[in-house]
mmCIF file of C-alpha atoms in Angstrom:
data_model
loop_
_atom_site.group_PDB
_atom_site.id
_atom_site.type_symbol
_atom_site.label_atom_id
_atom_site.label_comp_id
_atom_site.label_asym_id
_atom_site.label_seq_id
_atom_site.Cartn_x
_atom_site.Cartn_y
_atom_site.Cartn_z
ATOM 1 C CA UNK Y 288 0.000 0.000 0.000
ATOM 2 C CA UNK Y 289 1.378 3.442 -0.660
ATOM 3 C CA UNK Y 290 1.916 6.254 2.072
ATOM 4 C CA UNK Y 291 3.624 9.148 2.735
ATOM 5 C CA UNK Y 292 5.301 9.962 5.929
ATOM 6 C CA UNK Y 293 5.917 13.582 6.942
ATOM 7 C CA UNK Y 294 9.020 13.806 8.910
ATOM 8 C CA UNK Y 295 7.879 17.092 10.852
ATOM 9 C CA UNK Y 296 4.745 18.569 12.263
ATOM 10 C CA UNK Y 297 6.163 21.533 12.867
ATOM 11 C CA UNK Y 298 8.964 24.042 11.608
ATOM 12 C CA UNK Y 299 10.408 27.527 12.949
ATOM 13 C CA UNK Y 300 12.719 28.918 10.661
ATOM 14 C CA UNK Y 301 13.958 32.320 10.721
ATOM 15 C CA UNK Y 302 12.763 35.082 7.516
ATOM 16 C CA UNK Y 303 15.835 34.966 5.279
ATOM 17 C CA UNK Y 304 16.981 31.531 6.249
ATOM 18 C CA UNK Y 305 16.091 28.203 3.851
ATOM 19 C CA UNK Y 306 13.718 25.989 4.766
ATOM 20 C CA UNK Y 307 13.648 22.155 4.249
ATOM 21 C CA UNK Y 308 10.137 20.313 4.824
ATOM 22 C CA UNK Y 309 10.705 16.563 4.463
ATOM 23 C CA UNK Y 310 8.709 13.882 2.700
ATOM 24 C CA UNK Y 311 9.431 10.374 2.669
ATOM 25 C CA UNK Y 312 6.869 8.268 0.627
ATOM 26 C CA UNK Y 313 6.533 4.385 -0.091
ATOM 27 C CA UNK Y 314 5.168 2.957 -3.153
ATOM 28 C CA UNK Y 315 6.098 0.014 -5.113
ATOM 29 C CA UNK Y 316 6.107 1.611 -8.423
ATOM 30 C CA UNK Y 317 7.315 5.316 -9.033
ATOM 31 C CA UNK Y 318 4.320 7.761 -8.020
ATOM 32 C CA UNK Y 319 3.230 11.047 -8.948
ATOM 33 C CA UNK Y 320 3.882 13.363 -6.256
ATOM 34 C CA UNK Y 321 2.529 16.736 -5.034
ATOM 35 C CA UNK Y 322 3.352 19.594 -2.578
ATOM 36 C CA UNK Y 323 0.365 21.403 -1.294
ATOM 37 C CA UNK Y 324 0.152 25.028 0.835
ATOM 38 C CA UNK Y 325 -2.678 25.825 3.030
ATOM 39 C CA UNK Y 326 -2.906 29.539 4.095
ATOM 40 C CA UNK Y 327 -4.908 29.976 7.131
ATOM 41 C CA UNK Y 328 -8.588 30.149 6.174
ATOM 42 C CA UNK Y 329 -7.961 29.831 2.661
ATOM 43 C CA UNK Y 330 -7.850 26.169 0.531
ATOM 44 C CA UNK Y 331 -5.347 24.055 -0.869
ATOM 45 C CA UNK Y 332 -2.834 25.412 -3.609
ATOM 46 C CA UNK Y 333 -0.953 23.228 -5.547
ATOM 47 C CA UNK Y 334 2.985 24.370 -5.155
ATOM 48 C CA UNK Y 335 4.637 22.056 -7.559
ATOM 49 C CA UNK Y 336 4.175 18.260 -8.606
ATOM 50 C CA UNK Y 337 6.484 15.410 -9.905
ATOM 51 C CA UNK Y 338 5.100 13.185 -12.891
ATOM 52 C CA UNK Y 339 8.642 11.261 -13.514
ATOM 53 C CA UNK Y 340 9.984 13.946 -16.071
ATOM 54 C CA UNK Y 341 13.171 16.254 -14.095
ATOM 55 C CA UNK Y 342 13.964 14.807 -10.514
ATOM 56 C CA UNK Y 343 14.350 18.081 -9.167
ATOM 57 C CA UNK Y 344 10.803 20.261 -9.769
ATOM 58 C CA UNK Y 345 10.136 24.071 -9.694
ATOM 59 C CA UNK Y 346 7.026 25.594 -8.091
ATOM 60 C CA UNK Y 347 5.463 28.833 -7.184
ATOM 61 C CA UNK Y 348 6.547 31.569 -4.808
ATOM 62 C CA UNK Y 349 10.557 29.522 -4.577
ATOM 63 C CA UNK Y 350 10.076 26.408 -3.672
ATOM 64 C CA UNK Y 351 11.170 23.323 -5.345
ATOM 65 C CA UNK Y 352 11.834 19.525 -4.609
ATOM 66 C CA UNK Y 353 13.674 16.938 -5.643
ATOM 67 C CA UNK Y 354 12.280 13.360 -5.915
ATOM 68 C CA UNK Y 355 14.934 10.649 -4.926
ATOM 69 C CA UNK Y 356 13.832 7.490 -5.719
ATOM 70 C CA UNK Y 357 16.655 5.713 -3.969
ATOM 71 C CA UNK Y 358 15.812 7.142 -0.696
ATOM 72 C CA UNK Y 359 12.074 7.535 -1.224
ATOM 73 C CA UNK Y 360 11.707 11.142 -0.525
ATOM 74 C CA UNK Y 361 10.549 14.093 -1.738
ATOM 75 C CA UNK Y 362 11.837 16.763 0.283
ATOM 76 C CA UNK Y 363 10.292 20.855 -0.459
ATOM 77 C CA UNK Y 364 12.875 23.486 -0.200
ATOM 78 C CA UNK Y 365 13.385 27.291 -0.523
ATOM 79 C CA UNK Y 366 16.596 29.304 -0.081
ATOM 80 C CA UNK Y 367 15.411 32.252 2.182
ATOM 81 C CA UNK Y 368 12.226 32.292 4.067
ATOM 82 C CA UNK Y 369 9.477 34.899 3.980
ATOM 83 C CA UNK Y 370 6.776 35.365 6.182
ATOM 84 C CA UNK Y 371 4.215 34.814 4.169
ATOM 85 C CA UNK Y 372 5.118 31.457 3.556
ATOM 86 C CA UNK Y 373 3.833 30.531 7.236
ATOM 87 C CA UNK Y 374 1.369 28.321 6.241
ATOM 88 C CA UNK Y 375 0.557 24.603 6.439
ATOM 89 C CA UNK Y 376 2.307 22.040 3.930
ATOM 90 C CA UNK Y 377 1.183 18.805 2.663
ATOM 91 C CA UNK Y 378 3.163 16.128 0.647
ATOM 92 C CA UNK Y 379 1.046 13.614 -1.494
ATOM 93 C CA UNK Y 380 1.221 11.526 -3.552
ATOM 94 C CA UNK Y 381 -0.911 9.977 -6.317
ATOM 95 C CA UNK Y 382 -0.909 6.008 -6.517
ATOM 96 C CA UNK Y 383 0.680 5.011 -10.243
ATOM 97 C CA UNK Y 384 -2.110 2.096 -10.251
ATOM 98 C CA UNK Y 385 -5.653 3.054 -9.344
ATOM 99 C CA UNK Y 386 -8.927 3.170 -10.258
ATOM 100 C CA UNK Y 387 -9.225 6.747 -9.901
ATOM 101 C CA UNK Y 388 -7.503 10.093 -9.064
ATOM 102 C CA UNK Y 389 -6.796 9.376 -5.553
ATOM 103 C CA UNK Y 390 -4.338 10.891 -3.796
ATOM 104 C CA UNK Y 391 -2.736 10.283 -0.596
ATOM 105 C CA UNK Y 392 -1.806 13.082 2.017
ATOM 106 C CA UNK Y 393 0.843 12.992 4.448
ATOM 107 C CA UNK Y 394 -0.207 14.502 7.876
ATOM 108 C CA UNK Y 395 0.890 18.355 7.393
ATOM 109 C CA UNK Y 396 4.146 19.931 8.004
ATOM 110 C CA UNK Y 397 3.047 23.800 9.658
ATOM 111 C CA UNK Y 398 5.651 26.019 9.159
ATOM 112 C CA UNK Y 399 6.371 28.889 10.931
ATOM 113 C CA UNK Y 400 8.756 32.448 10.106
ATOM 114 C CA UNK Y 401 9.736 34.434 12.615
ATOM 115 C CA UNK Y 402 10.982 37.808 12.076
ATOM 116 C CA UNK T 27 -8.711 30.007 -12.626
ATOM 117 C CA UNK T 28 -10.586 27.367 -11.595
ATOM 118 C CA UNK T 29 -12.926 28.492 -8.855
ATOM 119 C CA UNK T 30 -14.474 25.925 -6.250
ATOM 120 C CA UNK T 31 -16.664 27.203 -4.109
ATOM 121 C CA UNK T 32 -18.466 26.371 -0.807
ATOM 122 C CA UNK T 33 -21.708 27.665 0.523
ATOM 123 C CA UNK T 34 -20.764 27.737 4.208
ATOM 124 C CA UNK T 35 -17.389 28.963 5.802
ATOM 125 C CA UNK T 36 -18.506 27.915 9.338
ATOM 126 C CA UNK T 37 -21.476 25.744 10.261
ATOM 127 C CA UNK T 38 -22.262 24.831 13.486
ATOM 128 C CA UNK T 39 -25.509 21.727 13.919
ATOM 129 C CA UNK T 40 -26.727 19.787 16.699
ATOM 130 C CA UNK T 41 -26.311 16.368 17.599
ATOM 131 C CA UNK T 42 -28.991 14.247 14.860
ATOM 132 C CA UNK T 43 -29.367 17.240 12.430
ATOM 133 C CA UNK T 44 -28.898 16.541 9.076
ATOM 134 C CA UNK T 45 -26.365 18.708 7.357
ATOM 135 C CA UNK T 46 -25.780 19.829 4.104
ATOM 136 C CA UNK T 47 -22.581 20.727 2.464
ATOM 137 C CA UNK T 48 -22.698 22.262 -1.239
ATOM 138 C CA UNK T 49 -19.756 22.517 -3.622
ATOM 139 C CA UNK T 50 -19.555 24.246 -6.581
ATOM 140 C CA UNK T 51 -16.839 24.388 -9.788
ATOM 141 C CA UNK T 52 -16.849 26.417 -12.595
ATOM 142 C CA UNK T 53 -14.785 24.551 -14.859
ATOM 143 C CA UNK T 54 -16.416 21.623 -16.360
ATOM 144 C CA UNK T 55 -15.021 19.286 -14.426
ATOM 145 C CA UNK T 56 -15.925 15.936 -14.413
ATOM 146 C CA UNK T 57 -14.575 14.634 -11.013
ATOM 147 C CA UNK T 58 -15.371 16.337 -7.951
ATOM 148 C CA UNK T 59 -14.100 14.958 -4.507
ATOM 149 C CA UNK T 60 -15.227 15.844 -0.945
ATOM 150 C CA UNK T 61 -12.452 15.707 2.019
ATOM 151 C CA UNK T 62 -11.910 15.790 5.584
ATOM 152 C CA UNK T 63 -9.416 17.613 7.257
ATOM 153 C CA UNK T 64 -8.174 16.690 10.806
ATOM 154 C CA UNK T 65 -5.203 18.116 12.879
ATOM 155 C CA UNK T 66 -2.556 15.396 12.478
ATOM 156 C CA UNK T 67 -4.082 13.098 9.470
ATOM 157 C CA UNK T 68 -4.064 15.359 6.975
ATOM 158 C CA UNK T 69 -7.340 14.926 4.382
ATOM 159 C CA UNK T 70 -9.326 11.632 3.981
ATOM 160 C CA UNK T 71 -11.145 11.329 1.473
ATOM 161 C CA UNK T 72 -14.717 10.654 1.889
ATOM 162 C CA UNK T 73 -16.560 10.457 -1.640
ATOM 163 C CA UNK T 74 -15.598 11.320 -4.903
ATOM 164 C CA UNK T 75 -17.931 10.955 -8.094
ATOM 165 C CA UNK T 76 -16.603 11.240 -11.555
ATOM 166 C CA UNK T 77 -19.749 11.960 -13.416
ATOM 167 C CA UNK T 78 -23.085 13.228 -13.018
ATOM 168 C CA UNK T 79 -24.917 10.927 -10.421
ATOM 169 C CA UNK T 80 -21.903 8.723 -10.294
ATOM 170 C CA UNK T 81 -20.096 8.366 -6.929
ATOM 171 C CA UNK T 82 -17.737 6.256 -5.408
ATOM 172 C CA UNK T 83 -16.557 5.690 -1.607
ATOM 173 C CA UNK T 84 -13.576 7.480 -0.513
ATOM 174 C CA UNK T 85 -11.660 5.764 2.911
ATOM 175 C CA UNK T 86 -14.388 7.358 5.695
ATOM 176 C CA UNK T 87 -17.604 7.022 4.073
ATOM 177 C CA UNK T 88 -19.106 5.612 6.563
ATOM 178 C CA UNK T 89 -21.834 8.161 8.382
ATOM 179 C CA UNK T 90 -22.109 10.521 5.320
ATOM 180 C CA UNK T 91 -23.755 10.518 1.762
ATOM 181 C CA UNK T 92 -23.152 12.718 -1.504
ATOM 182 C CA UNK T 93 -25.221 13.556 -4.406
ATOM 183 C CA UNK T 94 -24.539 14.681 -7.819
ATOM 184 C CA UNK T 95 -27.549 15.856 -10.002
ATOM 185 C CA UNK T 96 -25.358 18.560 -12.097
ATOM 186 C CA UNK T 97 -22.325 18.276 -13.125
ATOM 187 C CA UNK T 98 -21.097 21.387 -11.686
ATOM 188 C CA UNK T 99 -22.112 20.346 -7.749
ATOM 189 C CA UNK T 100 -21.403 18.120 -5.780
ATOM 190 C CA UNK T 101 -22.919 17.941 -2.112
ATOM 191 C CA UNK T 102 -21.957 16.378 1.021
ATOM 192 C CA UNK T 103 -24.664 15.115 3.340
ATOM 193 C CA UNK T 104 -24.611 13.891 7.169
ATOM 194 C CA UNK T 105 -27.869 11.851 7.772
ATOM 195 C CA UNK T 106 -27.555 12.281 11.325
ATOM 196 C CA UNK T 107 -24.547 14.784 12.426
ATOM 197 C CA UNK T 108 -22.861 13.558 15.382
ATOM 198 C CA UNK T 109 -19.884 14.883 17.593
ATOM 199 C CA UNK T 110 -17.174 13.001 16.076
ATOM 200 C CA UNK T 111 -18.147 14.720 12.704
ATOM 201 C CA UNK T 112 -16.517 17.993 13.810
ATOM 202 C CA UNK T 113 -14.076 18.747 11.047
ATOM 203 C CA UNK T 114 -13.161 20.804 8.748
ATOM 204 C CA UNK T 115 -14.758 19.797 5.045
ATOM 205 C CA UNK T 116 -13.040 20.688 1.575
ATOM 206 C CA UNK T 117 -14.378 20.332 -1.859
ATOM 207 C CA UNK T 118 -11.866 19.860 -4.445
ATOM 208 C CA UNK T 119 -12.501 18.972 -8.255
ATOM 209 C CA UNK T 120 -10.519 17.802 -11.112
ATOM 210 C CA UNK T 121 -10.877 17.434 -14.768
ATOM 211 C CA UNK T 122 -10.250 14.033 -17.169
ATOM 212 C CA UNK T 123 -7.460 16.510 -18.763
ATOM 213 C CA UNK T 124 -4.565 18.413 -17.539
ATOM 214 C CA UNK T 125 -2.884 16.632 -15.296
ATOM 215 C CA UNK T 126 -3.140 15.390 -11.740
ATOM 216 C CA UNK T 127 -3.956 18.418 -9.829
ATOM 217 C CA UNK T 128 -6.441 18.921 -7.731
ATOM 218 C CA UNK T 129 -8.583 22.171 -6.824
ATOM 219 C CA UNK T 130 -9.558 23.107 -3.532
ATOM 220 C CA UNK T 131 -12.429 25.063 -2.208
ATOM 221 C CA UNK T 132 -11.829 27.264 1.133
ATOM 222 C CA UNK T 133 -13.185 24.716 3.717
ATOM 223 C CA UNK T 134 -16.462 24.617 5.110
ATOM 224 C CA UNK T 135 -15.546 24.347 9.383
ATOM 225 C CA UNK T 136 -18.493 22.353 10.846
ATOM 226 C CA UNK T 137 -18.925 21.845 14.299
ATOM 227 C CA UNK T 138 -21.480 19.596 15.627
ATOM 228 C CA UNK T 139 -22.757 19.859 19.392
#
């Protein structure tokens, strides 16, 4: 069965340093994969998703992550923090065999910046 | 942009009430999914239905039904709300084309007494 482990709940980081969010997923077969933000009070935004093309993946507002299949992860980074990326992150990932679009979510990662 | 919509932001029933959720997407899509959201386990799925009057079990079905009439909504309902039912509820649709991803309404936050 496929899962996705987040290796954090929480995250401080100071605005200007990187951040590193970590995401270790197991699947027998190579998965799609997806970071999520949630704002406070606001929905899910897709921040960037691997679909085996480049290992290492470019999103929105910074971020990126690399997918290492040898150690299973999929880890979201960003060079320099801002604080208005304290939000909540999820790692996913989508099942290469299914019936249907589902996708699996890891628990949440909530970052925080402090000033 | 894709806009999902929800017709509560906060909701708040008693104990053997039966609640409705509505979702609504303006982009033709032809899957439309209904979450829960819990501190700590991320988002379950619940339902999803990939056509009109189609639906499917998600991993927690179990206490809630959904209906689809139109394509563009896609509704949530607890027969009889109960405590453990307190969550927060997203909406999220998808279509056939474009990809994998996902899009999320704002959350309806339901709190049952």
């Amino acid at each position: 069965a496929q899962s996705v482990t987040q290796l954090d709940s929480h995250v401080s980081v100071s605005e200007g340093t990187p951040v590193l969010l970590r995401c270790n997923y197991s699947s027998s077969y190579s998965p799609s994969l997806f970071w999520y933000v949630q704002h406070p009070n606001k929905g899910l935004q897709l921040l960037l998703k691997y679909t085996s093309a480049a290992t290492l993946v470019k999103g929105i507002n910074g971020f990126e992550a690399e997918f290492k299949k040898s150690e299973t992860s999929f880890h979201l980074t960003k060079p320099s923090a801002h604080m208005s990326d304290a939000a909540e992150y999820f790692c996913v990932v989508r099942p290469p065999l299914g019936g249907y679009n589902k996708l699996i979510f890891g628990a949440g990662t909530r970052l925080a910046v402090h000033p | 942009d894709v806009k999902v919509t929800q017709s509560s932001r906060y909701l708040v029933k008693r104990t053997g009430e039966k609640v409705f959720l509505e979702c609504v997407q303006d982009m033709d899509h032809e899957n439309m999914f209904w979450y829960r959201q819990d501190p700590g386990l991320g988002l379950r799925l619940i339902y999803f239905s990939y056509d009109v009057k189609m639906k499917e079990k998600g991993d927690i079905p179990e206490g809630y039904s959904v209906s689809r009439e139109k394509k563009e909504r896609f509704s949530l309902i607890l027969e009889s709300a109960s405590t453990n039912q307190t969550s927060m509820y997203l909406c999220a649709s998808k279509g056939v084309a474009g990809g994998n991803e996902q899009f999320f309404g704002p959350g309806t936050r339901l709190t049952v007494l």
